[in-house]
């Protein structure tokens, strides 16, 4: 587990660097995203959908406020279209991260962990806990992309990854886009409460899952 956490933190740190750079430089703020989506809506709703999908796909390379974008997609496009384009973007990011890591991740893993036994132990540990890690990765930004990359690096079967990603991402996108569709600038409460609920739910589930693993290890 120690090696898995170490590699997980290294990959997460790489994503976090882009988040920090964007925050410090102010290159892409939430206000900018709102303006871009409003401008796209003035042209065509289709443009809004494409922009939402591209922004969510870009989250694989630069950290963007995924939850806020999905909520905004529901606000600008309505529940159904907002959910569809959000799911497309989230799946593009996840599947691309998996595929790229599947092809190039082995070399990165060899670089990060020289000892073959430790690499095998990491792969074994992720195979044991990876499915749940993906399910609960929406607890905070960066974790989903990190989990997708680890899935590819450890050669998790694609069907298993796709199932976990779907179970994690689709309900998340549906609930968030629906919250956006019933929110307004004057009454943003549905969006705010949904954001709080999702974060709280995933964090609490993470906490109890971690406690369960600790209890299991202590009883061995």
PDB file of C-alpha atoms in Angstrom:
ATOM      1  CA  UNK A   1       0.000   0.000   0.000  1.00  0.00           C
ATOM      2  CA  UNK A   2       2.920   2.360   0.788  1.00  0.00           C
ATOM      3  CA  UNK A   3       4.279   2.217  -2.778  1.00  0.00           C
ATOM      4  CA  UNK A   4       0.814   2.721  -4.240  1.00  0.00           C
ATOM      5  CA  UNK A   5       0.263   5.826  -2.117  1.00  0.00           C
ATOM      6  CA  UNK A   6       3.694   7.159  -3.061  1.00  0.00           C
ATOM      7  CA  UNK A   7       3.074   6.807  -6.810  1.00  0.00           C
ATOM      8  CA  UNK A   8      -0.474   8.102  -6.382  1.00  0.00           C
ATOM      9  CA  UNK A   9       0.815  11.235  -4.647  1.00  0.00           C
ATOM     10  CA  UNK A  10       3.503  11.790  -7.299  1.00  0.00           C
ATOM     11  CA  UNK A  11       0.966  11.627 -10.141  1.00  0.00           C
ATOM     12  CA  UNK A  12      -1.495  13.789  -8.185  1.00  0.00           C
ATOM     13  CA  UNK A  13       1.278  16.333  -7.574  1.00  0.00           C
ATOM     14  CA  UNK A  14       1.864  16.659 -11.322  1.00  0.00           C
ATOM     15  CA  UNK A  15      -1.820  17.494 -11.831  1.00  0.00           C
ATOM     16  CA  UNK A  16      -1.748  19.798  -8.798  1.00  0.00           C
ATOM     17  CA  UNK A  17       1.084  21.847 -10.312  1.00  0.00           C
ATOM     18  CA  UNK A  18      -1.111  22.815 -13.267  1.00  0.00           C
ATOM     19  CA  UNK A  19      -3.911  23.720 -10.823  1.00  0.00           C
ATOM     20  CA  UNK A  20      -1.581  25.977  -8.839  1.00  0.00           C
ATOM     21  CA  UNK A  21      -0.212  27.630 -11.983  1.00  0.00           C
ATOM     22  CA  UNK A  22      -3.723  28.373 -13.265  1.00  0.00           C
ATOM     23  CA  UNK A  23      -4.787  29.738  -9.881  1.00  0.00           C
ATOM     24  CA  UNK A  24      -1.716  31.941  -9.466  1.00  0.00           C
ATOM     25  CA  UNK A  25      -1.661  33.279 -13.024  1.00  0.00           C
ATOM     26  CA  UNK A  26      -5.446  33.588 -13.322  1.00  0.00           C
ATOM     27  CA  UNK A  27      -5.253  32.236 -16.884  1.00  0.00           C
ATOM     28  CA  UNK A  28      -8.575  30.399 -16.610  1.00  0.00           C
ATOM     29  CA  UNK A  29     -10.967  31.422 -13.853  1.00  0.00           C
ATOM     30  CA  UNK A  30     -14.540  30.331 -13.224  1.00  0.00           C
ATOM     31  CA  UNK A  31     -15.693  33.768 -14.354  1.00  0.00           C
ATOM     32  CA  UNK A  32     -13.829  33.283 -17.639  1.00  0.00           C
ATOM     33  CA  UNK A  33     -15.549  29.924 -18.140  1.00  0.00           C
ATOM     34  CA  UNK A  34     -18.982  31.501 -17.495  1.00  0.00           C
ATOM     35  CA  UNK A  35     -18.240  34.206 -20.065  1.00  0.00           C
ATOM     36  CA  UNK A  36     -17.066  31.665 -22.652  1.00  0.00           C
ATOM     37  CA  UNK A  37     -20.185  29.555 -22.156  1.00  0.00           C
ATOM     38  CA  UNK A  38     -22.445  32.622 -22.375  1.00  0.00           C
ATOM     39  CA  UNK A  39     -20.728  33.730 -25.583  1.00  0.00           C
ATOM     40  CA  UNK A  40     -21.081  30.225 -27.020  1.00  0.00           C
ATOM     41  CA  UNK A  41     -24.782  30.154 -26.080  1.00  0.00           C
ATOM     42  CA  UNK A  42     -25.343  33.381 -28.010  1.00  0.00           C
ATOM     43  CA  UNK A  43     -24.146  31.540 -31.124  1.00  0.00           C
ATOM     44  CA  UNK A  44     -25.640  28.077 -30.619  1.00  0.00           C
ATOM     45  CA  UNK A  45     -26.378  25.631 -27.762  1.00  0.00           C
ATOM     46  CA  UNK A  46     -24.286  23.093 -29.669  1.00  0.00           C
ATOM     47  CA  UNK A  47     -21.241  25.308 -29.191  1.00  0.00           C
ATOM     48  CA  UNK A  48     -21.896  25.347 -25.441  1.00  0.00           C
ATOM     49  CA  UNK A  49     -22.032  21.554 -25.392  1.00  0.00           C
ATOM     50  CA  UNK A  50     -18.813  21.169 -27.378  1.00  0.00           C
ATOM     51  CA  UNK A  51     -17.061  23.712 -25.145  1.00  0.00           C
ATOM     52  CA  UNK A  52     -18.237  21.887 -22.000  1.00  0.00           C
ATOM     53  CA  UNK A  53     -16.930  18.569 -23.354  1.00  0.00           C
ATOM     54  CA  UNK A  54     -13.600  20.127 -24.350  1.00  0.00           C
ATOM     55  CA  UNK A  55     -13.141  21.803 -20.968  1.00  0.00           C
ATOM     56  CA  UNK A  56     -13.850  18.551 -19.130  1.00  0.00           C
ATOM     57  CA  UNK A  57     -11.501  16.674 -21.461  1.00  0.00           C
ATOM     58  CA  UNK A  58      -8.822  19.304 -20.816  1.00  0.00           C
ATOM     59  CA  UNK A  59      -9.029  18.403 -17.127  1.00  0.00           C
ATOM     60  CA  UNK A  60      -6.717  15.501 -17.979  1.00  0.00           C
ATOM     61  CA  UNK A  61      -3.947  17.958 -18.820  1.00  0.00           C
ATOM     62  CA  UNK A  62      -4.781  21.089 -16.819  1.00  0.00           C
ATOM     63  CA  UNK A  63      -6.841  21.129 -13.635  1.00  0.00           C
ATOM     64  CA  UNK A  64     -10.237  22.747 -14.251  1.00  0.00           C
ATOM     65  CA  UNK A  65     -13.246  23.051 -11.876  1.00  0.00           C
ATOM     66  CA  UNK A  66     -15.036  19.921 -13.095  1.00  0.00           C
ATOM     67  CA  UNK A  67     -18.034  20.113 -10.770  1.00  0.00           C
ATOM     68  CA  UNK A  68     -18.621  23.808 -11.539  1.00  0.00           C
ATOM     69  CA  UNK A  69     -18.430  23.175 -15.294  1.00  0.00           C
ATOM     70  CA  UNK A  70     -20.964  20.337 -15.101  1.00  0.00           C
ATOM     71  CA  UNK A  71     -23.313  22.474 -13.003  1.00  0.00           C
ATOM     72  CA  UNK A  72     -22.930  25.316 -15.515  1.00  0.00           C
ATOM     73  CA  UNK A  73     -23.672  22.900 -18.372  1.00  0.00           C
ATOM     74  CA  UNK A  74     -27.035  22.170 -16.756  1.00  0.00           C
ATOM     75  CA  UNK A  75     -27.672  25.873 -16.262  1.00  0.00           C
ATOM     76  CA  UNK A  76     -26.900  26.821 -19.889  1.00  0.00           C
ATOM     77  CA  UNK A  77     -28.182  23.687 -21.661  1.00  0.00           C
ATOM     78  CA  UNK A  78     -30.796  22.207 -19.372  1.00  0.00           C
ATOM     79  CA  UNK A  79     -30.584  18.874 -17.618  1.00  0.00           C
ATOM     80  CA  UNK A  80     -30.584  16.418 -20.542  1.00  0.00           C
ATOM     81  CA  UNK A  81     -28.135  18.143 -22.895  1.00  0.00           C
ATOM     82  CA  UNK A  82     -25.956  19.328 -20.044  1.00  0.00           C
ATOM     83  CA  UNK A  83     -25.643  15.777 -18.735  1.00  0.00           C
ATOM     84  CA  UNK A  84     -24.910  14.306 -22.185  1.00  0.00           C
ATOM     85  CA  UNK A  85     -22.094  16.724 -23.039  1.00  0.00           C
ATOM     86  CA  UNK A  86     -20.683  16.505 -19.517  1.00  0.00           C
ATOM     87  CA  UNK A  87     -20.581  12.709 -19.652  1.00  0.00           C
ATOM     88  CA  UNK A  88     -18.879  12.864 -23.065  1.00  0.00           C
ATOM     89  CA  UNK A  89     -16.186  15.192 -21.711  1.00  0.00           C
ATOM     90  CA  UNK A  90     -15.628  13.201 -18.519  1.00  0.00           C
ATOM     91  CA  UNK A  91     -15.362   9.937 -20.461  1.00  0.00           C
ATOM     92  CA  UNK A  92     -12.956  11.447 -22.982  1.00  0.00           C
ATOM     93  CA  UNK A  93     -10.678  12.527 -20.128  1.00  0.00           C
ATOM     94  CA  UNK A  94     -10.879   9.212 -18.278  1.00  0.00           C
ATOM     95  CA  UNK A  95     -10.466   6.921 -21.270  1.00  0.00           C
ATOM     96  CA  UNK A  96      -7.646   9.009 -22.761  1.00  0.00           C
ATOM     97  CA  UNK A  97      -5.827   8.991 -19.418  1.00  0.00           C
ATOM     98  CA  UNK A  98      -6.210   5.224 -19.205  1.00  0.00           C
ATOM     99  CA  UNK A  99      -5.062   4.562 -22.783  1.00  0.00           C
ATOM    100  CA  UNK A 100      -2.050   6.890 -22.635  1.00  0.00           C
ATOM    101  CA  UNK A 101      -0.965   5.402 -19.319  1.00  0.00           C
ATOM    102  CA  UNK A 102      -1.528   1.871 -20.610  1.00  0.00           C
ATOM    103  CA  UNK A 103       0.959   2.501 -23.441  1.00  0.00           C
ATOM    104  CA  UNK A 104       3.491   4.737 -21.688  1.00  0.00           C
ATOM    105  CA  UNK A 105       2.873   4.074 -18.006  1.00  0.00           C
ATOM    106  CA  UNK A 106       5.137   1.035 -17.713  1.00  0.00           C
ATOM    107  CA  UNK A 107       8.244   3.142 -18.377  1.00  0.00           C
ATOM    108  CA  UNK A 108       7.087   5.751 -15.863  1.00  0.00           C
ATOM    109  CA  UNK A 109       6.430   3.032 -13.277  1.00  0.00           C
ATOM    110  CA  UNK A 110       9.915   1.599 -13.851  1.00  0.00           C
ATOM    111  CA  UNK A 111      11.368   5.078 -13.360  1.00  0.00           C
ATOM    112  CA  UNK A 112       9.440   5.733 -10.147  1.00  0.00           C
ATOM    113  CA  UNK A 113       9.972   2.277  -8.631  1.00  0.00           C
ATOM    114  CA  UNK A 114      13.242   0.525  -9.469  1.00  0.00           C
ATOM    115  CA  UNK A 115      12.577  -2.609  -7.436  1.00  0.00           C
ATOM    116  CA  UNK A 116      10.568  -5.145  -9.429  1.00  0.00           C
ATOM    117  CA  UNK A 117       9.049  -6.758  -6.330  1.00  0.00           C
ATOM    118  CA  UNK A 118       7.755  -3.383  -5.165  1.00  0.00           C
ATOM    119  CA  UNK A 119       6.274  -2.708  -8.610  1.00  0.00           C
ATOM    120  CA  UNK A 120       4.489  -6.053  -8.540  1.00  0.00           C
ATOM    121  CA  UNK A 121       3.237  -5.313  -5.032  1.00  0.00           C
ATOM    122  CA  UNK A 122       1.896  -1.931  -6.202  1.00  0.00           C
ATOM    123  CA  UNK A 123       0.079  -3.567  -9.124  1.00  0.00           C
ATOM    124  CA  UNK A 124      -1.359  -6.228  -6.817  1.00  0.00           C
ATOM    125  CA  UNK A 125      -2.536  -3.592  -4.318  1.00  0.00           C
ATOM    126  CA  UNK A 126      -4.165  -1.459  -7.007  1.00  0.00           C
ATOM    127  CA  UNK A 127      -5.882  -4.501  -8.483  1.00  0.00           C
ATOM    128  CA  UNK A 128      -7.331  -5.092  -5.029  1.00  0.00           C
ATOM    129  CA  UNK A 129      -8.399  -1.521  -4.213  1.00  0.00           C
ATOM    130  CA  UNK A 130      -8.390   0.268  -7.587  1.00  0.00           C
ATOM    131  CA  UNK A 131     -12.054  -0.302  -8.418  1.00  0.00           C
ATOM    132  CA  UNK A 132     -13.182   1.366  -5.190  1.00  0.00           C
ATOM    133  CA  UNK A 133     -10.565   4.117  -5.587  1.00  0.00           C
ATOM    134  CA  UNK A 134     -12.093   5.024  -8.959  1.00  0.00           C
ATOM    135  CA  UNK A 135     -15.632   4.860  -7.545  1.00  0.00           C
ATOM    136  CA  UNK A 136     -14.738   7.321  -4.788  1.00  0.00           C
ATOM    137  CA  UNK A 137     -12.314   9.492  -6.758  1.00  0.00           C
ATOM    138  CA  UNK A 138     -14.879  12.284  -7.167  1.00  0.00           C
ATOM    139  CA  UNK A 139     -14.226  13.231  -3.544  1.00  0.00           C
ATOM    140  CA  UNK A 140     -11.972  16.027  -4.778  1.00  0.00           C
ATOM    141  CA  UNK A 141     -10.350  17.402  -7.946  1.00  0.00           C
ATOM    142  CA  UNK A 142      -7.282  15.639  -9.411  1.00  0.00           C
ATOM    143  CA  UNK A 143      -8.182  12.235  -7.911  1.00  0.00           C
ATOM    144  CA  UNK A 144     -10.261  11.010 -10.908  1.00  0.00           C
ATOM    145  CA  UNK A 145      -7.505  11.710 -13.454  1.00  0.00           C
ATOM    146  CA  UNK A 146      -4.881  10.222 -11.124  1.00  0.00           C
ATOM    147  CA  UNK A 147      -6.973   7.064 -10.706  1.00  0.00           C
ATOM    148  CA  UNK A 148      -7.479   6.771 -14.466  1.00  0.00           C
ATOM    149  CA  UNK A 149      -3.728   7.033 -15.092  1.00  0.00           C
ATOM    150  CA  UNK A 150      -2.935   4.489 -12.372  1.00  0.00           C
ATOM    151  CA  UNK A 151      -5.480   2.121 -13.908  1.00  0.00           C
ATOM    152  CA  UNK A 152      -3.628   2.241 -17.216  1.00  0.00           C
ATOM    153  CA  UNK A 153      -0.181   2.002 -15.616  1.00  0.00           C
ATOM    154  CA  UNK A 154      -1.134  -1.107 -13.642  1.00  0.00           C
ATOM    155  CA  UNK A 155      -2.906  -2.628 -16.679  1.00  0.00           C
ATOM    156  CA  UNK A 156      -6.301  -2.877 -15.034  1.00  0.00           C
ATOM    157  CA  UNK A 157      -8.643  -4.645 -17.504  1.00  0.00           C
ATOM    158  CA  UNK A 158     -10.351  -1.962 -19.584  1.00  0.00           C
ATOM    159  CA  UNK A 159     -13.837  -3.385 -18.954  1.00  0.00           C
ATOM    160  CA  UNK A 160     -13.256  -3.206 -15.211  1.00  0.00           C
ATOM    161  CA  UNK A 161     -11.971   0.360 -15.478  1.00  0.00           C
ATOM    162  CA  UNK A 162     -14.845   1.414 -17.755  1.00  0.00           C
ATOM    163  CA  UNK A 163     -17.404  -0.042 -15.326  1.00  0.00           C
ATOM    164  CA  UNK A 164     -15.896   1.737 -12.308  1.00  0.00           C
ATOM    165  CA  UNK A 165     -15.547   5.008 -14.246  1.00  0.00           C
ATOM    166  CA  UNK A 166     -19.163   4.777 -15.419  1.00  0.00           C
ATOM    167  CA  UNK A 167     -20.534   4.037 -11.944  1.00  0.00           C
ATOM    168  CA  UNK A 168     -18.574   6.996 -10.582  1.00  0.00           C
ATOM    169  CA  UNK A 169     -19.021   9.544 -13.358  1.00  0.00           C
ATOM    170  CA  UNK A 170     -22.524   9.086 -14.764  1.00  0.00           C
ATOM    171  CA  UNK A 171     -24.527   9.620 -11.521  1.00  0.00           C
ATOM    172  CA  UNK A 172     -22.149  12.473 -10.628  1.00  0.00           C
ATOM    173  CA  UNK A 173     -22.761  14.194 -13.969  1.00  0.00           C
ATOM    174  CA  UNK A 174     -26.529  13.583 -13.872  1.00  0.00           C
ATOM    175  CA  UNK A 175     -26.963  14.987 -10.370  1.00  0.00           C
ATOM    176  CA  UNK A 176     -24.677  17.982 -10.983  1.00  0.00           C
ATOM    177  CA  UNK A 177     -26.218  18.950 -14.312  1.00  0.00           C
ATOM    178  CA  UNK A 178     -29.709  18.623 -12.843  1.00  0.00           C
ATOM    179  CA  UNK A 179     -28.713  20.926  -9.976  1.00  0.00           C
ATOM    180  CA  UNK A 180     -27.468  23.439 -12.534  1.00  0.00           C
ATOM    181  CA  UNK A 181     -30.666  23.196 -14.563  1.00  0.00           C
ATOM    182  CA  UNK A 182     -32.849  24.199 -11.593  1.00  0.00           C
ATOM    183  CA  UNK A 183     -30.487  26.916 -10.350  1.00  0.00           C
ATOM    184  CA  UNK A 184     -30.382  30.581 -11.286  1.00  0.00           C
ATOM    185  CA  UNK A 185     -27.999  33.450 -10.555  1.00  0.00           C
ATOM    186  CA  UNK A 186     -30.613  34.741  -8.096  1.00  0.00           C
ATOM    187  CA  UNK A 187     -31.124  31.307  -6.488  1.00  0.00           C
ATOM    188  CA  UNK A 188     -27.942  29.211  -6.686  1.00  0.00           C
ATOM    189  CA  UNK A 189     -28.915  27.112  -3.654  1.00  0.00           C
ATOM    190  CA  UNK A 190     -29.568  23.837  -5.569  1.00  0.00           C
ATOM    191  CA  UNK A 191     -26.081  23.995  -7.087  1.00  0.00           C
ATOM    192  CA  UNK A 192     -24.438  24.917  -3.774  1.00  0.00           C
ATOM    193  CA  UNK A 193     -26.235  22.197  -1.797  1.00  0.00           C
ATOM    194  CA  UNK A 194     -25.435  19.606  -4.455  1.00  0.00           C
ATOM    195  CA  UNK A 195     -21.740  20.516  -4.389  1.00  0.00           C
ATOM    196  CA  UNK A 196     -21.700  20.213  -0.587  1.00  0.00           C
ATOM    197  CA  UNK A 197     -23.618  16.927  -0.672  1.00  0.00           C
ATOM    198  CA  UNK A 198     -21.357  15.309  -3.293  1.00  0.00           C
ATOM    199  CA  UNK A 199     -18.140  16.342  -1.559  1.00  0.00           C
ATOM    200  CA  UNK A 200     -19.446  15.243   1.840  1.00  0.00           C
ATOM    201  CA  UNK A 201     -20.766  11.927   0.545  1.00  0.00           C
ATOM    202  CA  UNK A 202     -17.526  10.925  -1.200  1.00  0.00           C
ATOM    203  CA  UNK A 203     -15.323  12.065   1.692  1.00  0.00           C
ATOM    204  CA  UNK A 204     -17.371  10.172   4.275  1.00  0.00           C
ATOM    205  CA  UNK A 205     -17.368   7.042   2.118  1.00  0.00           C
ATOM    206  CA  UNK A 206     -13.585   7.363   1.684  1.00  0.00           C
ATOM    207  CA  UNK A 207     -13.221   7.706   5.454  1.00  0.00           C
ATOM    208  CA  UNK A 208     -15.249   4.591   6.272  1.00  0.00           C
ATOM    209  CA  UNK A 209     -13.558   2.578   3.527  1.00  0.00           C
ATOM    210  CA  UNK A 210     -10.125   3.569   4.873  1.00  0.00           C
ATOM    211  CA  UNK A 211     -11.191   2.638   8.411  1.00  0.00           C
ATOM    212  CA  UNK A 212     -12.433  -0.720   7.142  1.00  0.00           C
ATOM    213  CA  UNK A 213      -9.049  -1.442   5.526  1.00  0.00           C
ATOM    214  CA  UNK A 214      -7.228  -0.439   8.732  1.00  0.00           C
ATOM    215  CA  UNK A 215      -9.465  -2.682  10.821  1.00  0.00           C
ATOM    216  CA  UNK A 216      -8.925  -5.559   8.406  1.00  0.00           C
ATOM    217  CA  UNK A 217      -5.137  -5.135   8.535  1.00  0.00           C
ATOM    218  CA  UNK A 218      -5.093  -4.907  12.332  1.00  0.00           C
ATOM    219  CA  UNK A 219      -7.055  -8.145  12.734  1.00  0.00           C
ATOM    220  CA  UNK A 220      -4.624 -10.142  10.570  1.00  0.00           C
TER     221      UNK A 220
END
